[in-house]
PDB file of C-alpha atoms in Angstrom:
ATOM      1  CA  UNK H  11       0.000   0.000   0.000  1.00 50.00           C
ATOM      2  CA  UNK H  12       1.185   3.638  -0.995  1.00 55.00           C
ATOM      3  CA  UNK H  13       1.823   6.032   2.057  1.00 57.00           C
ATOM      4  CA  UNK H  14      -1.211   8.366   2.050  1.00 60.00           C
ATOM      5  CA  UNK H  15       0.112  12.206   0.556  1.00 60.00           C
ATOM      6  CA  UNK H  16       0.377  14.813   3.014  1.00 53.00           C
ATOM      7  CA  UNK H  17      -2.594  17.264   3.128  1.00 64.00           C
ATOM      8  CA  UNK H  18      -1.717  20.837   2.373  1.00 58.00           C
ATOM      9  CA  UNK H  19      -1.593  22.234   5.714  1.00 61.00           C
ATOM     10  CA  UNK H  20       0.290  18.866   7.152  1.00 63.00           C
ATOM     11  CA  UNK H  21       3.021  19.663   4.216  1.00 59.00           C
ATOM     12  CA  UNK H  22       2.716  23.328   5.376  1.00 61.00           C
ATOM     13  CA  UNK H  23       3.306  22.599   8.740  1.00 65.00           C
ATOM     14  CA  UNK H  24       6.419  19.911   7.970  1.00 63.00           C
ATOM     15  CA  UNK H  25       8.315  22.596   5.778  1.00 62.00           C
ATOM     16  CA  UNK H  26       8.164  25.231   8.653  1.00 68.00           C
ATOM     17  CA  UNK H  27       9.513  22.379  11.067  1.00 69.00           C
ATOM     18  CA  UNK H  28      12.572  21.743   8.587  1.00 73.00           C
ATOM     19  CA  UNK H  29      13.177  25.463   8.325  1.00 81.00           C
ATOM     20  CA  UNK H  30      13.262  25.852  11.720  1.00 87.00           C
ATOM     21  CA  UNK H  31      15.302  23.115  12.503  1.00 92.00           C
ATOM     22  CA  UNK H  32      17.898  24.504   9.539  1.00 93.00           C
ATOM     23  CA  UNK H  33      17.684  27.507  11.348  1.00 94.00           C
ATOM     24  CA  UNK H  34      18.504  25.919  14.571  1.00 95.00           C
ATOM     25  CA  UNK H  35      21.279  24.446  12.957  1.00 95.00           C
ATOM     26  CA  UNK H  36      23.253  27.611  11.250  1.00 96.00           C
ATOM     27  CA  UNK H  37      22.444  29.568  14.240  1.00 96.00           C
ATOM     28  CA  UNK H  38      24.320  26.734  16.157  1.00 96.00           C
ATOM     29  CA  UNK H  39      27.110  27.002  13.546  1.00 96.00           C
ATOM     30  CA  UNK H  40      27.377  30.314  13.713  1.00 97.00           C
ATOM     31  CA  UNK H  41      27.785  30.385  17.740  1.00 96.00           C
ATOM     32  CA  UNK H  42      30.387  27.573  17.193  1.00 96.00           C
ATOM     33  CA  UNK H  43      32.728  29.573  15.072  1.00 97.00           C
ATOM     34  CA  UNK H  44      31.992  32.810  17.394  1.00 96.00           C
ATOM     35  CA  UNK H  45      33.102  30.574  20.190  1.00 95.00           C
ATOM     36  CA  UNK H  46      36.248  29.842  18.326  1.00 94.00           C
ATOM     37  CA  UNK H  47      37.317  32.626  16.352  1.00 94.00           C
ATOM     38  CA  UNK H  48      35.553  35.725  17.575  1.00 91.00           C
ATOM     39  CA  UNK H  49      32.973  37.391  15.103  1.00 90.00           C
ATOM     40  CA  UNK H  50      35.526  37.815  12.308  1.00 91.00           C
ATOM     41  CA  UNK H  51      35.522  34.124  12.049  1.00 94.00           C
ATOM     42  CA  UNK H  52      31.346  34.462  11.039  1.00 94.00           C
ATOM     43  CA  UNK H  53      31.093  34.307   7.634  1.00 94.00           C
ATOM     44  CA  UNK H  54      28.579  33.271   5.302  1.00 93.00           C
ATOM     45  CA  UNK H  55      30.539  30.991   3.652  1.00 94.00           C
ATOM     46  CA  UNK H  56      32.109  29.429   7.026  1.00 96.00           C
ATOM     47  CA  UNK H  57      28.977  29.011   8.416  1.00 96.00           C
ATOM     48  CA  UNK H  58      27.294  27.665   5.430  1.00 95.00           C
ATOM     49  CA  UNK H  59      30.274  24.743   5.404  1.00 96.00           C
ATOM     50  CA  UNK H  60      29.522  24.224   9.572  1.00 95.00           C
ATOM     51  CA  UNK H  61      25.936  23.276   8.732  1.00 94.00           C
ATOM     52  CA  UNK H  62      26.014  21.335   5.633  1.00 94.00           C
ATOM     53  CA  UNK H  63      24.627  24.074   3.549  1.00 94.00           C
ATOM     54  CA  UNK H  64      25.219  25.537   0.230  1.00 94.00           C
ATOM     55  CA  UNK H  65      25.758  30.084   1.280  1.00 92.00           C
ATOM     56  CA  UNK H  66      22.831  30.841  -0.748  1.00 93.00           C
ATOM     57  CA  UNK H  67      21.377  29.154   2.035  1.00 93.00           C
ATOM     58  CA  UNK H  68      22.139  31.541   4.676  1.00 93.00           C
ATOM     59  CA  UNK H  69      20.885  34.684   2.797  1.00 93.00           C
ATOM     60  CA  UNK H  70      17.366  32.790   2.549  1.00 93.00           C
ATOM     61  CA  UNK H  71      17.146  32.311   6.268  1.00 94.00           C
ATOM     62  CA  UNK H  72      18.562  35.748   7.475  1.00 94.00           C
ATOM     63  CA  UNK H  73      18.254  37.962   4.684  1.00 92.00           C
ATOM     64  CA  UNK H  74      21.870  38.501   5.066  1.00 92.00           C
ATOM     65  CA  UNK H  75      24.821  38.281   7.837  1.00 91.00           C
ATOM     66  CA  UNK H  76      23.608  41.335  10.079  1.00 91.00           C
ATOM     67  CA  UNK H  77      20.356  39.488  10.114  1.00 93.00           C
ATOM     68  CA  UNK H  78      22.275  35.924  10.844  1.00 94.00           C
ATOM     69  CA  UNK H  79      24.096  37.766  13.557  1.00 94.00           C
ATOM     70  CA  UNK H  80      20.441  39.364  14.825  1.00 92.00           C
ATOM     71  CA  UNK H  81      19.202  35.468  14.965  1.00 94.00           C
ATOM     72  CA  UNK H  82      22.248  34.220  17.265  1.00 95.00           C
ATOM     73  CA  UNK H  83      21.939  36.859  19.738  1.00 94.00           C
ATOM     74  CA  UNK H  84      18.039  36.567  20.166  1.00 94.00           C
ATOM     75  CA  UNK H  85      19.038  32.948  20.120  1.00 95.00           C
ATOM     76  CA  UNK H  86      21.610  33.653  23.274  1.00 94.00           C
ATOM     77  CA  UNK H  87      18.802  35.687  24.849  1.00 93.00           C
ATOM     78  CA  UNK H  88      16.685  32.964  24.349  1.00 93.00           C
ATOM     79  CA  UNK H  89      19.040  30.120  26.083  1.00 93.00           C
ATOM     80  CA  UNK H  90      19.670  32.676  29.102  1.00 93.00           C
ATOM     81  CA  UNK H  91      16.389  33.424  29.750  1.00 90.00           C
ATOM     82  CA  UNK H  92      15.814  29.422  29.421  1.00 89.00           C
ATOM     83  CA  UNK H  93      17.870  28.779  32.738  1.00 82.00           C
ATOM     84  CA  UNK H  94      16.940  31.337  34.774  1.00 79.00           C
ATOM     85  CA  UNK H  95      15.333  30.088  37.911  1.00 76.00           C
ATOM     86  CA  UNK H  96      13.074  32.363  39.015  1.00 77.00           C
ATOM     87  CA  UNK H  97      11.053  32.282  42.721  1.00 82.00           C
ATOM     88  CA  UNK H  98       7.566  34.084  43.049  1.00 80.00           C
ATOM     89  CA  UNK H  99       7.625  34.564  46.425  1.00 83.00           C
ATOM     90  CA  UNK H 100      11.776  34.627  47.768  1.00 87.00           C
ATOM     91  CA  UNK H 101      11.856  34.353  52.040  1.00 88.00           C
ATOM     92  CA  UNK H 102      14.750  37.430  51.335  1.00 90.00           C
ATOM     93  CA  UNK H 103      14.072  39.410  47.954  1.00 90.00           C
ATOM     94  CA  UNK H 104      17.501  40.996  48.423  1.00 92.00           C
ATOM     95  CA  UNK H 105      19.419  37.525  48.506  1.00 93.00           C
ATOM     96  CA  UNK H 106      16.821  36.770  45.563  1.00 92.00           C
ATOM     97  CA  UNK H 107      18.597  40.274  43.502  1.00 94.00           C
ATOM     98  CA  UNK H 108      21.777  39.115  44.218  1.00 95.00           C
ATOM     99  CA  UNK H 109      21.461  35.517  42.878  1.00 93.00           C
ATOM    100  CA  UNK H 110      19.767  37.035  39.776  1.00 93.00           C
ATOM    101  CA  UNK H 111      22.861  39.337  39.525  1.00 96.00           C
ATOM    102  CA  UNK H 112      25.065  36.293  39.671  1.00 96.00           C
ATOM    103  CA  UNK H 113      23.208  34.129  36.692  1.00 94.00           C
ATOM    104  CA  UNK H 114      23.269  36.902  34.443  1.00 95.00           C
ATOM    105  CA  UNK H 115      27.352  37.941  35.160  1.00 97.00           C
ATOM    106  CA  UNK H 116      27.961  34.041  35.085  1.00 96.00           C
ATOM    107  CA  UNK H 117      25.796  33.567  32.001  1.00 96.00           C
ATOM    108  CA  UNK H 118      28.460  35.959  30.784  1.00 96.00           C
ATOM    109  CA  UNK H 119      31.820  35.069  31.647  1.00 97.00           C
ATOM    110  CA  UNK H 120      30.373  31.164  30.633  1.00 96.00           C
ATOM    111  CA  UNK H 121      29.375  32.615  27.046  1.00 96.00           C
ATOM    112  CA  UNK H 122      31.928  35.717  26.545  1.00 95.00           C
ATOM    113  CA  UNK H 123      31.632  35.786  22.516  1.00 95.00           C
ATOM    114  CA  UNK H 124      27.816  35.205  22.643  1.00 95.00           C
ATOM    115  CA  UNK H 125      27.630  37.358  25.341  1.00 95.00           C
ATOM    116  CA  UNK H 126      29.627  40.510  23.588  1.00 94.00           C
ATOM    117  CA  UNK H 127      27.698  40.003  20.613  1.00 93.00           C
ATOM    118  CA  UNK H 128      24.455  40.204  22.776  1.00 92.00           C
ATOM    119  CA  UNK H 129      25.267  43.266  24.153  1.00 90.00           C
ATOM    120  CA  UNK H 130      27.217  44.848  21.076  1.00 83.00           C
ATOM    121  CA  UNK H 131      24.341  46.589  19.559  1.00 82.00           C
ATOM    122  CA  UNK H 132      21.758  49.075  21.529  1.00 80.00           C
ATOM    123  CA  UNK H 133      18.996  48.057  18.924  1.00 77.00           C
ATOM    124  CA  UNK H 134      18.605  44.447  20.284  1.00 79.00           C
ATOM    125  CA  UNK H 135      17.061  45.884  23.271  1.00 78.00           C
ATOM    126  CA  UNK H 136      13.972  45.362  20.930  1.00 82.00           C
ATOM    127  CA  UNK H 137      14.089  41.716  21.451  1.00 84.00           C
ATOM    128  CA  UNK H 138      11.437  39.872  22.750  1.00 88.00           C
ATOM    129  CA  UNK H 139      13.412  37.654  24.733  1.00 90.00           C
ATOM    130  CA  UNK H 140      15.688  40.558  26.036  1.00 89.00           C
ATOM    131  CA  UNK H 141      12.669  42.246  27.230  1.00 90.00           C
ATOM    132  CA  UNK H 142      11.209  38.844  28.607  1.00 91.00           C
ATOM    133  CA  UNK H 143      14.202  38.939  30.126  1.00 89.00           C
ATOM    134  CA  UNK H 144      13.583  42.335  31.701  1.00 91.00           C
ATOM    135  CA  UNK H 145      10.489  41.357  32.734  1.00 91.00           C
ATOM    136  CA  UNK H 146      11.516  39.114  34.982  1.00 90.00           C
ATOM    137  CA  UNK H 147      14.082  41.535  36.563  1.00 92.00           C
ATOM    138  CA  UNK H 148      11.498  43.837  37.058  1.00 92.00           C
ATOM    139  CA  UNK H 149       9.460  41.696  39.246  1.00 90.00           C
ATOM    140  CA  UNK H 150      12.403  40.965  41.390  1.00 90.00           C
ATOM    141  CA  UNK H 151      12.670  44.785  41.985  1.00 93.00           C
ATOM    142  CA  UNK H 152       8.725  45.013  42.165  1.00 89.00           C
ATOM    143  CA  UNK H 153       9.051  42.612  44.917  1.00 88.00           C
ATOM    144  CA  UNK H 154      11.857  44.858  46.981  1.00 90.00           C
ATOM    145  CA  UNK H 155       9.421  48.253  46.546  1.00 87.00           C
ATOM    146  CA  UNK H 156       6.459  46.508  48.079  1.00 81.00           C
ATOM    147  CA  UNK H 157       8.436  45.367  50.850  1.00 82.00           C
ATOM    148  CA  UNK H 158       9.899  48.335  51.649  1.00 83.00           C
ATOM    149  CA  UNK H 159      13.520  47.483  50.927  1.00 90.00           C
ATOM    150  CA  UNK H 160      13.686  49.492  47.397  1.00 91.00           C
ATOM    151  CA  UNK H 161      15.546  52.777  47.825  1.00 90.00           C
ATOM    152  CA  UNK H 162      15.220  54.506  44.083  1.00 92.00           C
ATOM    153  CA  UNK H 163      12.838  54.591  41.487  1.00 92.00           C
ATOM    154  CA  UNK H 164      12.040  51.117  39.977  1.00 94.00           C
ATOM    155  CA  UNK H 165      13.207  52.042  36.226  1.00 94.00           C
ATOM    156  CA  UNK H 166      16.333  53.958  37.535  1.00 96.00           C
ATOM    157  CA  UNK H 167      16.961  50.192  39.707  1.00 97.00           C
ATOM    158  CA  UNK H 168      15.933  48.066  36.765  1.00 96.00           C
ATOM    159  CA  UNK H 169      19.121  50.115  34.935  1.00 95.00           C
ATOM    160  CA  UNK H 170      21.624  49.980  37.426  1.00 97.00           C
ATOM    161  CA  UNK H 171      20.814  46.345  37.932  1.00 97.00           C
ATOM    162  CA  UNK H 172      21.352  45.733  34.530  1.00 94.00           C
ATOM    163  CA  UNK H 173      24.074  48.367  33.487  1.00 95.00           C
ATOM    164  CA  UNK H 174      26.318  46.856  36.554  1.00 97.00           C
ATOM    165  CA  UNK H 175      26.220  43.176  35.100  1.00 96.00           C
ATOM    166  CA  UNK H 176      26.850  43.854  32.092  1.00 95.00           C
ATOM    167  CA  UNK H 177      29.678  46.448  32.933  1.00 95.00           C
ATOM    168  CA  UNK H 178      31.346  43.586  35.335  1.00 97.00           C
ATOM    169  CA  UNK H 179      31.023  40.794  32.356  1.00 97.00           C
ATOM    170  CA  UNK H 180      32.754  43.503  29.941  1.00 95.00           C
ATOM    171  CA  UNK H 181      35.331  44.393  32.168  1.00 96.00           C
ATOM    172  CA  UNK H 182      36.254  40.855  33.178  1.00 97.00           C
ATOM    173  CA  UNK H 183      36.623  39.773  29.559  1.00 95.00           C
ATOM    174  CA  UNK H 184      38.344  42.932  28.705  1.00 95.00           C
ATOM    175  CA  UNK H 185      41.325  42.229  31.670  1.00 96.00           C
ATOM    176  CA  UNK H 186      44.571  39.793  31.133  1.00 96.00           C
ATOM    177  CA  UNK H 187      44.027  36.803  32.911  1.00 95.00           C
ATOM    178  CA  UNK H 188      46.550  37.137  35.513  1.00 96.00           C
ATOM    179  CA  UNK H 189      44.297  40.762  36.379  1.00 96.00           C
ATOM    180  CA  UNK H 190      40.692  39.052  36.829  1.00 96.00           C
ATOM    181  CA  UNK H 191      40.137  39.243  40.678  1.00 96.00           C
ATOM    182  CA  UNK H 192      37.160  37.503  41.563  1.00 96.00           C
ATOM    183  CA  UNK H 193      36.835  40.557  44.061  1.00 97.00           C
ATOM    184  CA  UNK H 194      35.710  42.999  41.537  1.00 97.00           C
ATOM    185  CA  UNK H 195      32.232  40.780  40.516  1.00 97.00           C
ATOM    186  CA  UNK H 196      31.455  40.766  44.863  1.00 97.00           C
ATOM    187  CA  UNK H 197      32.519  44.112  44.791  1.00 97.00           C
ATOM    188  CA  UNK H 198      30.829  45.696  42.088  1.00 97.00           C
ATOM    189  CA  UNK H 199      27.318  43.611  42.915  1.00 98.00           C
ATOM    190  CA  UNK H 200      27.861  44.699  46.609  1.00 97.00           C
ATOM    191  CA  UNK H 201      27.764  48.318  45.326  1.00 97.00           C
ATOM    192  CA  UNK H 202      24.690  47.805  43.230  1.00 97.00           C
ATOM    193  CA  UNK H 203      22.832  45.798  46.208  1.00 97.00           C
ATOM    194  CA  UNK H 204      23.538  49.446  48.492  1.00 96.00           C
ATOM    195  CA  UNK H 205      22.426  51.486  45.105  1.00 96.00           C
ATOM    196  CA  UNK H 206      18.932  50.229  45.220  1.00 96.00           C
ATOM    197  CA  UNK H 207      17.853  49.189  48.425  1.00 95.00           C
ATOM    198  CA  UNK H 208      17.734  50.172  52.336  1.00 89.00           C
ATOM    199  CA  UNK H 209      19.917  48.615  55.194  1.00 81.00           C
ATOM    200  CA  UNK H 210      16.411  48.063  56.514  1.00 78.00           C
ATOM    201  CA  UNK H 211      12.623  48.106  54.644  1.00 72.00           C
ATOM    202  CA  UNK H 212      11.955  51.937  54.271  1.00 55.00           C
ATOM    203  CA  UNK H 213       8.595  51.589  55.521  1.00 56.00           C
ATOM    204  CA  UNK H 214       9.434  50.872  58.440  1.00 54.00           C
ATOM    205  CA  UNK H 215      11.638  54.144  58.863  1.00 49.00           C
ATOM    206  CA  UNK H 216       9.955  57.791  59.624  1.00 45.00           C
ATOM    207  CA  UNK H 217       8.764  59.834  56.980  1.00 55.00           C
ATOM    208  CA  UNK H 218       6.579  59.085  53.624  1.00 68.00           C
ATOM    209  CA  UNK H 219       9.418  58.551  50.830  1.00 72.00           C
ATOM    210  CA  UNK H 220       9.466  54.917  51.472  1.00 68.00           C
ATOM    211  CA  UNK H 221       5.888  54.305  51.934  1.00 72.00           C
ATOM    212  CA  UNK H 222       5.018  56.106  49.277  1.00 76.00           C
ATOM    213  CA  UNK H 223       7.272  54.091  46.814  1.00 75.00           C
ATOM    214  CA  UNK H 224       5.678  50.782  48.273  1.00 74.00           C
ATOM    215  CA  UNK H 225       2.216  52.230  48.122  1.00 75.00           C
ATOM    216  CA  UNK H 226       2.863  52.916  44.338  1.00 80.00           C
ATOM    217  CA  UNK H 227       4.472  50.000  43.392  1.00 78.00           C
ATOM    218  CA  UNK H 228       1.525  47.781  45.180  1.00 74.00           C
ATOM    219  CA  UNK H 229      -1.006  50.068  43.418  1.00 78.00           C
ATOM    220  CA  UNK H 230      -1.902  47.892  39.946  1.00 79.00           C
ATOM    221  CA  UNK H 231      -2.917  45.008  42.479  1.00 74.00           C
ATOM    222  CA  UNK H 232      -5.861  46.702  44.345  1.00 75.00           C
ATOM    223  CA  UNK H 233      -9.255  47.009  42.495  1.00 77.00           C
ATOM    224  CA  UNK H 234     -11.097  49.439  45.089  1.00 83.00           C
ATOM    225  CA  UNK H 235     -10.032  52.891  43.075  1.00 83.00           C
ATOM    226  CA  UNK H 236     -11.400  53.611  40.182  1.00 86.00           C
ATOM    227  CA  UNK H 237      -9.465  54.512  36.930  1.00 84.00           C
ATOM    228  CA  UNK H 238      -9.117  58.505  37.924  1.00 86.00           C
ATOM    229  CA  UNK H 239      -8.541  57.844  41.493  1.00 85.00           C
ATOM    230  CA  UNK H 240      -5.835  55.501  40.743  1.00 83.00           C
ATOM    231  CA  UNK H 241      -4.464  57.966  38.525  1.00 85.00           C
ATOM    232  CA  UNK H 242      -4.468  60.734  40.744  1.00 86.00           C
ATOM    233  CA  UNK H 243      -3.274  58.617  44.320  1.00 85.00           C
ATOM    234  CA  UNK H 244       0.077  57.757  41.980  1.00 85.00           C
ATOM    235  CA  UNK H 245       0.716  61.262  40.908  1.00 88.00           C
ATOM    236  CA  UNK H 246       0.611  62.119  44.411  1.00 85.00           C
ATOM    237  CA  UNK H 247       2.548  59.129  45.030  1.00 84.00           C
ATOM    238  CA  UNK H 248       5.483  59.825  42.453  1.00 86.00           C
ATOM    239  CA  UNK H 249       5.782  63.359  44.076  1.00 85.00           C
ATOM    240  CA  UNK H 250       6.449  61.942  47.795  1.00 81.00           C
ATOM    241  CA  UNK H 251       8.343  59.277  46.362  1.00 79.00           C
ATOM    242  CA  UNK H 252      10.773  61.884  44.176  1.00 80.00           C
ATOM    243  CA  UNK H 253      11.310  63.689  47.241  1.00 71.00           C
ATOM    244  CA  UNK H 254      13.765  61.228  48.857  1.00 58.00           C
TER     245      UNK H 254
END
């Protein structure tokens, strides 16, 4: 008996399966020669050979190498945000910060080609995974502001966060080997940790600063205001809060 064709949409479906799984493929070549060589050693034609394609190939998946290079960092994004552990409710939100600080720096010194290339260009700060990403560092420092323990504004945390992992990885790859003291990651995560949050939770301290900043970050969760009174109780609240 003849195997029964494929119906249109079953064919439809098994092409995009084998496209994806070439993709999977170059983008894995691609990170295997940036692993070796650096990103000089990504070429077309290089990475065409490393998966068992003709470079025609390459331009028909990506467009063209900027867009090849595009596809291995979201793919980098991707496998970072893929082992992040990540605990709704942490017994100490500030041990919670500085484990998330560690992943991402170790992520980086683990992955230091991938990670440069990540990083290299402002523009993939577009990326859905980056932002995923930044998602779930925001609810870590959502979680320090409605405790109390958040000492600046949650987007001005969010960057310094962010901006002092990525500074450490950079610098670390960027020293001789005989200069990387494992004292500059604790050092420079130490200084972030006293950046962004209080020796103890602020609203537990005199005055409204810190109350007002845990107030405003609990706000979205309560469902007694109304649209315009919400609206109103957080202007209110940002002006208190800017006052610290």
């Amino acid at each position: 008996m003849s195997p029964r064709p494929l119906s249109a949409s079953s064919a439809a479906g098994a092409a995009a399966v084998g496209r994806e799984q070439t993709r999977l493929r170059v983008i894995e070549a691609a990170i295997d020669l940036l692993t070796r060589g650096g990103r000089d050693a990504v070429t077309t034609r290089a990475v065409a050979e490393g998966a068992g394609l003709q470079p025609p190939a390459i331009y028909r998946l990506f467009g063209d190498k900027d867009g090849l290079l595009d596809a291995v960092a979201e793919h980098g994004f991707a496998t970072f945000l893929a082992g992040k552990h990540v605990d709704p409710d942490p017994q100490d939100p500030i041990e919670d910060l500085r484990a998330g600080w560690d992943v991402a720096v170790e992520f980086g010194l683990a992955n230091p080609a991938l990670y440069t290339l990540m990083y290299s260009e402002p523009t993939r700060a577009t990326s859905a995974t980056f932002k995923a990403g930044m998602e779930i560092l925001m609810s870590r420092i959502r979680r320090l502001a409605t405790r109390g323990w958040l000492r600046v504004d949650e987007e001005l945390a969010a960057q310094t966060i962010h901006a002092t992992a990525r500074g450490a990885v950079l610098t670390w790859l960027s020293l001789p080997k005989d200069r990387r003291d494992p004292a500059l990651l604790t050092t420079l995560r130490e200084a972030m940790v006293a950046a962004v949050t209080n020796q103890q939770p602020a609203v537990q301290e005199a005055g409204p600063t810190g109350a007002a900043r845990a107030l405003r970050a609990a706000l979205p969760e309560q469902t007694t205001l109304s649209g315009a009174e919400q609206y109103l109780l957080r202007e209110w609240l940002d002006r208190l809060a800017a006052d610290g």
